[in-house]
Coordinates of C-alpha atoms in Angstrom, one line a residue:
M251 CA 256.2 119.4 73.8
F252 CA 253.4 121.5 74.9
S253 CA 251.5 121.7 71.6
W254 CA 248.3 121.8 73.5
L255 CA 249.0 125.1 75.3
G256 CA 247.4 127.2 72.5
K257 CA 248.3 130.7 71.6
Q258 CA 250.0 132.9 74.0
G259 CA 248.1 135.6 76.0
G260 CA 248.1 139.2 75.4
G261 CA 250.9 141.5 76.3
R262 CA 251.5 142.8 79.9
E263 CA 253.2 145.8 81.5
R264 CA 255.5 143.9 83.6
G265 CA 259.0 142.7 83.2
G266 CA 261.0 139.5 83.9
G267 CA 258.2 136.8 84.1
T268 CA 256.1 137.9 81.2
D269 CA 256.9 135.0 78.9
V270 CA 256.1 132.3 81.5
V271 CA 252.7 134.1 82.4
Q272 CA 251.6 134.4 78.9
T273 CA 252.6 130.7 78.1
V274 CA 250.7 129.5 81.3
T275 CA 247.8 131.7 80.5
G276 CA 247.4 130.4 77.1
G277 CA 247.7 126.8 78.4
L278 CA 245.1 127.6 81.3
R279 CA 242.6 129.3 79.0
D280 CA 242.9 126.4 76.4
L281 CA 242.3 123.6 79.2
Y282 CA 239.5 125.6 80.6
L283 CA 237.6 126.0 77.3
R284 CA 238.2 122.5 76.1
K285 CA 238.1 120.3 79.2
L286 CA 236.2 122.1 82.0
L287 CA 233.7 124.5 80.5
P288 CA 231.7 121.7 78.7
L289 CA 231.2 120.0 82.1
E290 CA 230.3 123.3 83.8
E291 CA 227.6 124.3 81.0
H292 CA 226.2 120.8 80.9
Y293 CA 225.4 120.6 84.6
R294 CA 224.5 124.4 85.1
F295 CA 227.4 124.9 87.4
H296 CA 227.4 128.7 86.7
E297 CA 224.0 129.1 87.9
F298 CA 225.1 127.6 91.4
H299 CA 228.6 128.5 91.9
S300 CA 230.6 131.0 89.8
P301 CA 230.1 132.7 86.5
A302 CA 232.1 131.1 83.3
L303 CA 235.6 132.4 83.4
E304 CA 236.7 134.8 80.5
E305 CA 240.0 135.8 78.8
A306 CA 240.6 138.6 81.0
D307 CA 240.3 136.3 84.2
F308 CA 243.4 134.6 82.7
E309 CA 245.2 137.6 81.6
N310 CA 244.7 140.0 84.7
K311 CA 247.5 141.2 87.0
P312 CA 247.5 139.9 90.4
M313 CA 244.8 141.5 92.7
V314 CA 244.8 142.2 96.4
L315 CA 241.4 142.6 98.1
L316 CA 241.4 144.7 101.3
V317 CA 238.5 144.0 103.7
G318 CA 237.6 145.4 107.2
Q319 CA 235.3 147.4 109.4
Y320 CA 235.0 151.0 108.7
S321 CA 237.9 153.2 109.9
T322 CA 240.4 150.2 110.1
G323 CA 242.6 152.1 107.6
K324 CA 242.0 150.2 104.3
T325 CA 242.1 153.3 102.1
T326 CA 245.1 154.7 104.0
F327 CA 246.9 151.4 103.7
I328 CA 246.7 151.7 99.7
R329 CA 247.7 155.3 99.9
Y330 CA 250.7 154.1 102.1
L331 CA 251.6 151.5 99.5
L332 CA 251.2 153.7 96.4
E333 CA 252.7 156.9 98.0
Q334 CA 250.1 159.0 96.2
D335 CA 246.4 159.7 96.1
F336 CA 244.0 157.9 93.7
P337 CA 240.9 159.2 92.1
G338 CA 237.9 158.6 94.2
M339 CA 239.9 158.2 97.5
R340 CA 238.2 159.5 100.7
I341 CA 239.7 159.0 104.3
G342 CA 238.1 159.8 107.4
P343 CA 237.1 158.3 110.9
E344 CA 233.4 157.9 109.7
P345 CA 232.4 155.3 106.9
T346 CA 233.9 157.1 103.9
T347 CA 234.4 154.4 101.4
D348 CA 230.9 153.4 100.3
S349 CA 232.0 151.8 97.0
F350 CA 234.2 148.9 95.8
I351 CA 237.1 150.6 94.1
A352 CA 239.6 148.7 91.6
V353 CA 242.7 150.5 91.8
M354 CA 244.6 149.8 88.6
Y355 CA 247.3 151.1 86.4
G356 CA 246.5 153.6 83.7
E357 CA 248.4 156.0 81.5
T358 CA 246.2 159.0 82.6
E359 CA 244.5 159.5 86.0
G360 CA 240.6 159.1 86.1
N361 CA 237.6 157.0 87.1
V362 CA 235.6 154.5 85.1
P363 CA 232.1 153.9 86.6
G364 CA 230.8 150.3 87.3
N365 CA 228.3 150.1 84.4
A366 CA 231.1 150.9 81.8
L367 CA 233.7 148.7 83.7
V368 CA 231.6 145.6 83.3
V369 CA 231.3 145.7 79.6
D370 CA 235.0 146.4 79.1
P371 CA 236.4 142.9 77.8
K372 CA 239.9 143.7 78.9
K373 CA 238.9 144.0 82.4
P374 CA 238.2 141.1 84.5
F375 CA 234.9 142.4 85.9
R376 CA 232.3 141.7 83.3
K377 CA 230.6 138.8 85.5
L378 CA 229.8 141.4 88.0
G379 CA 227.0 142.9 86.1
R380 CA 224.8 140.1 87.7
F381 CA 224.8 142.0 90.9
G382 CA 222.5 144.7 89.3
N383 CA 222.5 148.4 89.2
A384 CA 222.6 148.7 92.9
F385 CA 225.9 147.4 93.1
L386 CA 227.3 148.9 89.8
N387 CA 226.4 152.5 91.2
R388 CA 228.7 151.6 94.1
F389 CA 231.6 150.0 91.9
M390 CA 234.4 152.0 90.1
C391 CA 237.9 151.6 88.6
S392 CA 240.4 154.2 89.7
Q393 CA 243.2 154.5 87.2
L394 CA 246.6 156.2 87.7
P395 CA 250.1 155.9 86.4
N396 CA 251.8 154.5 89.4
E397 CA 254.9 152.1 89.4
V398 CA 253.3 149.6 92.0
L399 CA 250.2 149.1 89.8
K400 CA 252.2 148.0 87.0
S401 CA 252.5 144.8 88.8
I402 CA 249.4 144.4 91.1
S403 CA 245.8 145.7 91.2
I404 CA 244.3 146.5 94.6
I405 CA 240.5 146.3 95.4
D406 CA 239.3 148.6 98.1
S407 CA 236.0 147.5 99.7
P408 CA 233.4 149.5 101.6
G409 CA 233.9 149.4 105.4
I410 CA 231.7 146.9 107.0
L411 CA 228.9 148.2 109.1
S412 CA 226.9 146.5 111.9
G413 CA 223.2 145.9 112.5
E414 CA 220.4 145.8 109.9
K415 CA 222.2 148.7 107.8
Q416 CA 224.7 146.3 106.4
R417 CA 222.1 144.0 105.1
I418 CA 219.4 146.4 103.9
S419 CA 220.8 149.7 102.9
R420 CA 223.5 148.3 100.3
G421 CA 220.6 147.0 97.9
Y422 CA 222.9 144.1 96.9
D423 CA 224.3 140.9 98.4
F424 CA 227.5 142.2 99.9
C425 CA 228.9 138.7 100.8
Q426 CA 228.1 137.4 97.5
V427 CA 230.2 140.1 95.9
L428 CA 233.1 139.5 98.4
Q429 CA 233.1 135.8 97.5
W430 CA 233.1 136.7 93.7
F431 CA 236.3 138.8 94.3
A432 CA 237.9 136.1 96.7
E433 CA 237.8 133.5 93.9
R434 CA 239.7 135.6 91.4
V435 CA 242.3 137.7 93.8
D436 CA 245.7 136.5 94.7
R437 CA 245.6 137.8 98.3
I438 CA 242.9 138.8 100.8
I439 CA 243.9 141.1 103.5
L440 CA 241.7 141.4 106.6
L441 CA 242.4 144.9 108.5
F442 CA 241.7 145.3 112.0
D443 CA 242.2 148.3 114.3
A444 CA 244.0 147.8 117.5
H445 CA 241.3 149.9 119.3
K446 CA 238.3 148.2 117.6
L447 CA 238.8 144.5 117.6
D448 CA 235.1 143.3 117.9
I449 CA 234.2 141.2 114.9
S450 CA 230.5 142.3 114.1
D451 CA 228.0 139.5 112.8
E452 CA 228.3 141.1 109.5
F453 CA 232.2 141.1 109.5
S454 CA 231.8 137.5 110.4
E455 CA 229.6 136.6 107.6
A456 CA 231.9 138.4 105.3
I457 CA 234.8 136.4 106.4
K458 CA 232.9 133.2 106.0
A459 CA 232.3 134.2 102.3
F460 CA 236.0 133.4 101.9
R461 CA 235.4 129.8 102.6
G462 CA 237.9 127.7 100.7
Q463 CA 240.3 130.7 100.1
D464 CA 242.1 130.3 103.3
D465 CA 245.4 130.1 101.7
K466 CA 244.9 133.6 100.3
I467 CA 244.1 135.2 103.5
R468 CA 246.5 137.4 105.6
V469 CA 245.5 139.5 108.6
V470 CA 246.9 143.1 109.4
L471 CA 246.5 144.4 112.8
N472 CA 246.9 148.2 112.0
K473 CA 247.3 151.3 114.2
A474 CA 249.3 149.1 116.6
D475 CA 251.4 152.2 117.5
Q476 CA 248.5 153.6 119.5
V477 CA 248.8 151.1 122.4
D478 CA 251.7 150.3 124.5
T479 CA 253.5 146.8 124.6
Q480 CA 251.4 145.2 127.3
Q481 CA 248.2 146.3 125.7
L482 CA 249.3 145.0 122.2
M483 CA 249.9 141.6 123.9
R484 CA 246.4 141.5 125.0
V485 CA 245.2 142.8 121.9
Y486 CA 246.8 140.3 119.7
G487 CA 245.7 137.5 122.0
A488 CA 242.1 138.6 121.7
L489 CA 242.4 138.9 117.9
M490 CA 243.6 135.3 117.5
W491 CA 240.8 134.2 119.9
S492 CA 238.2 136.0 117.7
L493 CA 239.5 134.7 114.6
G494 CA 239.5 131.3 115.8
K495 CA 235.9 131.4 116.2
V496 CA 235.2 132.7 112.7
I497 CA 237.7 131.0 110.5
D498 CA 237.1 127.3 110.4
T499 CA 240.7 126.1 110.0
P500 CA 243.4 124.3 112.2
E501 CA 246.0 126.4 110.8
V502 CA 246.9 129.7 112.6
L503 CA 246.5 132.8 110.3
R504 CA 249.6 135.0 109.8
V505 CA 249.0 138.4 111.4
Y506 CA 251.1 141.4 110.6
I507 CA 251.4 144.1 113.3
G508 CA 252.1 147.4 112.5
S509 CA 250.9 151.0 111.7
F510 CA 250.5 151.2 107.9
W511 CA 250.6 155.1 107.3
A512 CA 253.2 157.8 106.5
H513 CA 252.9 159.4 110.0
P514 CA 255.2 159.4 113.1
L515 CA 254.7 156.4 115.5
R516 CA 252.9 157.6 118.6
N517 CA 254.5 154.9 120.6
T518 CA 258.0 153.8 119.5
D519 CA 258.6 151.0 122.0
N520 CA 257.9 148.3 119.3
R521 CA 259.5 150.2 116.3
R522 CA 261.7 147.2 115.3
L523 CA 258.7 144.8 115.5
F524 CA 256.9 147.1 113.2
E525 CA 259.5 147.4 110.7
A526 CA 260.1 143.8 110.6
E527 CA 256.4 142.9 110.3
A528 CA 256.1 145.5 107.5
Q529 CA 259.1 144.1 105.6
D530 CA 257.6 140.5 105.8
L531 CA 254.2 141.8 104.5
F532 CA 255.8 143.8 101.7
R533 CA 257.9 140.7 100.8
D534 CA 254.5 138.6 100.7
I535 CA 253.0 141.2 98.3
Q536 CA 256.0 141.6 96.2
S537 CA 256.0 138.0 95.6
L538 CA 252.4 138.0 94.1
P539 CA 253.6 138.4 90.4
Q540 CA 256.0 135.7 90.6
K541 CA 253.4 133.5 92.0
A542 CA 250.5 134.5 89.9
A543 CA 250.9 131.6 87.3
V544 CA 250.9 129.0 90.1
R545 CA 247.7 130.9 91.8
K546 CA 245.8 130.8 88.6
L547 CA 246.6 127.0 88.1
N548 CA 245.7 126.2 91.9
D549 CA 242.4 128.1 91.3
L550 CA 241.7 126.2 88.3
I551 CA 242.3 122.9 90.0
K552 CA 239.8 123.9 92.8
R553 CA 237.1 125.0 90.4
A554 CA 237.6 121.7 88.5
R555 CA 237.3 119.6 91.8
L556 CA 234.1 121.6 92.6
A557 CA 232.7 121.1 89.2
K558 CA 233.1 117.5 89.3
V559 CA 231.3 117.1 92.6
H560 CA 228.5 119.4 91.2
A561 CA 228.2 117.0 88.4
Y562 CA 227.8 114.2 90.5
I563 CA 225.1 116.0 92.7
I564 CA 223.0 117.0 89.9
S565 CA 223.2 113.9 87.9
Y566 CA 222.2 111.8 91.3
L567 CA 219.1 114.1 91.7
K568 CA 218.1 113.6 88.1
K569 CA 218.5 109.8 88.4
E570 CA 216.4 109.8 91.6
M571 CA 213.4 111.6 90.3
P572 CA 210.2 109.8 89.1
S573 CA 209.3 109.8 85.4
V574 CA 205.7 110.7 85.8
F575 CA 204.0 111.3 89.3
G576 CA 205.2 112.7 92.7
K577 CA 207.9 114.9 91.2
E578 CA 207.3 117.8 93.8
N579 CA 207.4 115.4 96.8
K580 CA 210.4 113.6 95.5
K581 CA 212.2 117.0 95.0
K582 CA 211.5 118.0 98.7
E583 CA 212.6 114.6 99.9
L584 CA 216.0 114.6 98.0
I585 CA 216.5 118.3 99.2
N586 CA 216.0 117.4 102.9
K587 CA 218.3 114.3 102.3
L588 CA 221.1 116.3 100.7
P589 CA 223.5 115.6 103.7
E590 CA 223.1 111.8 103.2
I591 CA 223.4 112.3 99.6
Y592 CA 226.7 114.0 100.1
I593 CA 228.0 111.1 102.2
Q594 CA 226.9 108.6 99.8
L595 CA 228.7 110.2 96.9
Q596 CA 231.9 110.6 99.0
R597 CA 231.9 106.8 99.3
E598 CA 230.9 106.0 95.8
Y599 CA 233.4 108.2 94.1
H600 CA 236.1 108.6 96.9
I601 CA 235.6 112.3 97.1
S602 CA 236.8 114.4 100.1
A603 CA 234.1 116.1 102.2
G604 CA 236.0 119.2 101.9
D605 CA 235.3 119.3 98.1
F606 CA 231.6 119.6 98.5
P607 CA 229.6 122.9 98.6
E608 CA 228.1 124.1 101.7
V609 CA 224.7 122.0 102.3
K610 CA 222.6 124.8 103.5
K611 CA 223.2 127.1 100.5
M612 CA 223.0 124.2 98.1
Q613 CA 219.6 123.3 99.5
E614 CA 218.4 126.9 99.3
Q615 CA 219.6 127.2 95.5
L616 CA 217.9 123.7 94.7
E617 CA 214.5 124.9 96.0
N618 CA 214.1 127.0 92.8
C619 CA 215.3 124.3 90.3
D620 CA 213.3 121.9 88.0
F621 CA 215.1 118.5 88.8
T622 CA 213.6 116.9 85.7
K623 CA 215.7 119.4 83.5
F624 CA 219.0 118.2 85.0
H625 CA 221.2 115.9 83.0
S626 CA 222.2 112.4 83.6
L627 CA 225.9 111.6 84.4
K628 CA 228.2 111.7 81.2
P629 CA 231.3 109.8 81.9
K630 CA 233.1 111.3 79.0
L631 CA 232.9 114.9 80.5
I632 CA 234.1 113.6 83.8
E633 CA 236.9 111.8 82.1
A634 CA 238.0 114.8 80.3
V635 CA 238.5 116.8 83.5
D636 CA 240.2 113.9 85.2
N637 CA 242.6 113.7 82.5
M638 CA 243.2 117.6 82.6
L639 CA 243.9 117.1 86.5
A640 CA 246.2 114.1 86.1
N641 CA 248.2 114.8 83.0
K642 CA 247.8 118.4 81.6
I643 CA 248.1 120.4 84.8
A644 CA 251.2 118.2 85.8
S645 CA 252.8 119.2 82.5
L646 CA 251.9 122.9 82.9
M647 CA 253.3 122.8 86.4
N648 CA 256.6 121.5 85.2
L649 CA 256.6 124.3 82.4
I650 CA 256.1 126.9 85.1
R651 CA 259.1 125.4 87.1
Q652 CA 261.4 125.4 84.2
E653 CA 260.6 128.8 82.8
E654 CA 260.9 130.4 86.5
S655 CA 264.3 128.9 87.0
N656 CA 265.4 130.6 83.7
M657 CA 264.1 134.1 84.4
P658 CA 264.8 136.8 87.0
T659 CA 262.6 137.0 89.9
E660 CA 259.7 139.4 89.2
M661 CA 258.8 141.6 92.1
V662 CA 256.5 144.5 92.8
H663 CA 258.4 148.0 92.6
G664 CA 257.7 151.5 93.4
G665 CA 255.9 153.4 96.3
A666 CA 256.5 152.1 99.7
F667 CA 258.3 149.0 98.5
D668 CA 261.2 151.0 97.2
G669 CA 261.6 152.9 100.4
T670 CA 262.6 149.6 102.3
M671 CA 264.9 148.0 100.0
A672 CA 268.1 150.0 100.2
G673 CA 269.9 152.9 102.0
P674 CA 270.2 153.4 105.8
F675 CA 266.4 153.1 106.2
G676 CA 266.4 149.7 104.8
H677 CA 265.1 146.9 107.2
G678 CA 268.1 145.7 109.3
Y679 CA 270.6 148.4 108.0
G680 CA 273.5 149.0 110.5
E681 CA 272.0 146.2 112.8
G682 CA 273.5 142.9 113.8
A683 CA 276.3 141.7 111.5
K684 CA 275.6 144.8 109.2
E685 CA 276.6 147.2 112.1
G686 CA 279.7 149.2 111.3
A687 CA 279.5 148.4 107.5
D688 CA 280.1 152.2 106.6
E689 CA 282.4 153.0 109.3
E690 CA 286.2 153.1 108.8
E691 CA 286.9 151.9 112.3
W692 CA 286.6 148.3 113.3
V693 CA 283.1 147.9 115.0
V694 CA 284.6 145.4 117.4
A695 CA 287.1 147.9 118.7
K696 CA 284.8 149.8 120.9
D697 CA 284.3 146.8 123.0
K698 CA 287.7 145.2 122.5
P699 CA 289.2 146.4 126.0
A700 CA 286.7 144.3 127.8
Y701 CA 287.2 141.2 125.6
D702 CA 291.0 141.7 126.1
E703 CA 290.6 141.3 129.8
I704 CA 288.9 138.1 129.2
F705 CA 291.3 136.8 126.7
Y706 CA 294.5 137.3 129.0
T707 CA 292.7 135.5 131.8
L708 CA 292.8 132.4 129.4
S709 CA 296.6 132.2 129.5
P710 CA 297.4 132.8 125.8
I711 CA 300.7 131.4 124.6
N712 CA 302.6 133.3 121.9
G713 CA 299.5 135.7 121.8
K714 CA 297.0 133.0 121.0
I715 CA 294.5 130.9 122.9
S716 CA 293.8 127.3 122.0
G717 CA 290.3 125.8 121.0
I718 CA 289.9 124.3 124.3
S719 CA 290.5 127.6 126.3
A720 CA 288.1 129.4 123.7
K721 CA 285.5 126.8 124.2
K722 CA 285.4 127.3 127.9
E723 CA 284.7 130.9 127.5
M724 CA 282.2 130.7 124.6
V725 CA 280.0 127.9 126.2
T726 CA 279.2 130.6 128.9
S727 CA 276.9 132.4 126.4
K728 CA 274.6 129.1 126.7
L729 CA 274.5 129.1 122.9
P730 CA 274.3 125.6 121.3
N731 CA 277.1 123.9 120.0
S732 CA 275.9 124.3 116.4
V733 CA 275.9 127.9 116.5
L734 CA 279.1 128.1 118.6
G735 CA 280.8 126.1 115.9
K736 CA 279.6 128.5 113.3
I737 CA 280.9 131.4 115.3
W738 CA 284.3 129.6 115.7
K739 CA 284.6 129.1 111.9
L740 CA 283.9 132.7 111.3
A741 CA 286.3 134.1 113.9
D742 CA 289.3 131.8 113.0
C743 CA 290.2 134.0 110.1
D744 CA 293.5 132.4 109.4
G745 CA 292.2 128.8 109.9
D746 CA 295.1 127.9 112.4
G747 CA 292.8 126.4 115.1
M748 CA 293.6 129.2 117.6
L749 CA 292.5 132.6 118.4
D750 CA 294.6 135.7 118.7
D751 CA 293.2 138.8 120.8
E752 CA 291.4 140.3 117.7
E753 CA 290.0 136.9 116.6
F754 CA 288.8 136.2 120.2
A755 CA 287.2 139.7 120.1
L756 CA 285.4 139.0 117.0
A757 CA 284.2 135.7 118.4
K758 CA 282.7 137.6 121.5
H759 CA 281.1 140.2 119.1
L760 CA 279.5 137.5 117.0
I761 CA 278.1 135.9 120.2
K762 CA 276.7 139.1 121.3
I763 CA 275.1 139.6 117.7
K764 CA 273.3 136.2 118.2
L765 CA 272.1 136.9 121.8
D766 CA 270.7 140.3 120.6
G767 CA 268.5 138.1 118.4
Y768 CA 270.1 138.7 114.9
E769 CA 271.1 136.1 112.5
L770 CA 275.0 135.2 111.9
P771 CA 276.3 135.9 108.3
G772 CA 276.9 133.0 106.2
T773 CA 280.3 134.3 105.5
L774 CA 282.3 137.0 107.3
P775 CA 281.6 140.4 106.0
S776 CA 284.7 142.5 105.0
H777 CA 284.0 145.2 107.6
L778 CA 284.2 142.6 110.5
V779 CA 287.6 141.2 109.4
P780 CA 290.0 141.9 112.0
P781 CA 292.6 144.8 110.9
S782 CA 295.7 142.6 111.3
H783 CA 293.9 139.8 109.1
R784 CA 292.7 141.8 106.4
K785 CA 295.4 141.7 103.9
P786 CA 296.2 137.8 104.2
F787 CA 292.4 137.0 104.5
Q788 CA 291.6 139.2 101.4
T789 CA 294.5 137.7 99.2
A790 CA 293.3 134.2 100.3
E791 CA 289.8 135.1 98.9

């Protein structure tokens, strides 16, 4: 059925989803080499946009890129996730991390310098060599045997500075490097300090380098325990306003609020909020291995669309060039008219404006090109990519769905991720419907005397009240009927359409759970079953 997939990719250090990732990896690599790469090479796509993909780009584990101004807690965040130090780690209030550090799994601890890293065919960094020694001297791989790193790799970036120092002192194009990583990572986490919300011009430029990768971006408002609730509301509002000016998307970015380090909270008023936010962020990161195949597929589709548009632009410029005289003047004219050419190509080939590269950047790149060496349009190359997008990609997507449905969910384990999964310190333990789960006494009993007083005002007959009587009391909670209906089903343990005193107390307890902001259980947990109903209830089960 999928004979075109090619051979499966190399092994991985991960569990459950290995086979599907390997099969999809082989299929993606085969599609890229046979369908997309010829188009890219013919129209010099790699000179304008992104280097050619290599086997390591398809084989690598999911990667998480951390970006932020200095002292926002990027390195501390990695230390928090791994629960151990890593080689090359430096933490301090001053700009300490002055290098890009790829934190990856290795059987033994150690560092691999940038120049050695970019010649290793097993690592997905070979194309970074084009940024020169100034960058490679500030790039390293930190390897260590850590359970978290068996599933993901983490890229720590230098703290973003302000002023001319950012542009001059580094000696390499910082934003171009960020863009290179952004195209290859699975998640981009922007970290902000609750005390330093200003987005410098350089940070703004760095964020703009992630154009087209908006679906990968998450925002972390770190060190939020250092402000009180009122200040936190203001800080959050200011952050959303600032991001709205920098990130050009109608969707609101997901912002996780918390304090991501293993130290006591300075302000505990928002502890529950921080725990819930950390759990949501952990779930997002933990799901990356499971979504890795889909992410690679999505990135290949984006690359194919851009390559097609690039081919149309280059071939149009070639077609408009004179054969003998006035080449230089015509070149200048075409570069100046590039926005109009974009509009013309959009209409002619029915292409979305969002698929076109940034005009200003494209104009700058075209200045140094000889248009006469460009190639004319080759319909066969375009048709091959169209066929890949219309048929092969759809088949591969179906394969991913089939394989994932037959395999256990693959998650990131180890480090801070294990500390939140089980036990009394797991998120939500002992709260809401889980309260009293490890106690011998029925948790509703402590409030039952108050509930009994209400129960006996409802004129019970033979120790029970009717549904109508119960409804009169339950609607005073102002909860919608759909919620009250669910509570009724959970509380009416024997299903006789009436409530005795214990069932009524249970209904009031469930209403309290909902009013406190917790979710109702789908089925009644055993510890909430009223004592007098436990034997018949369990027998019925």
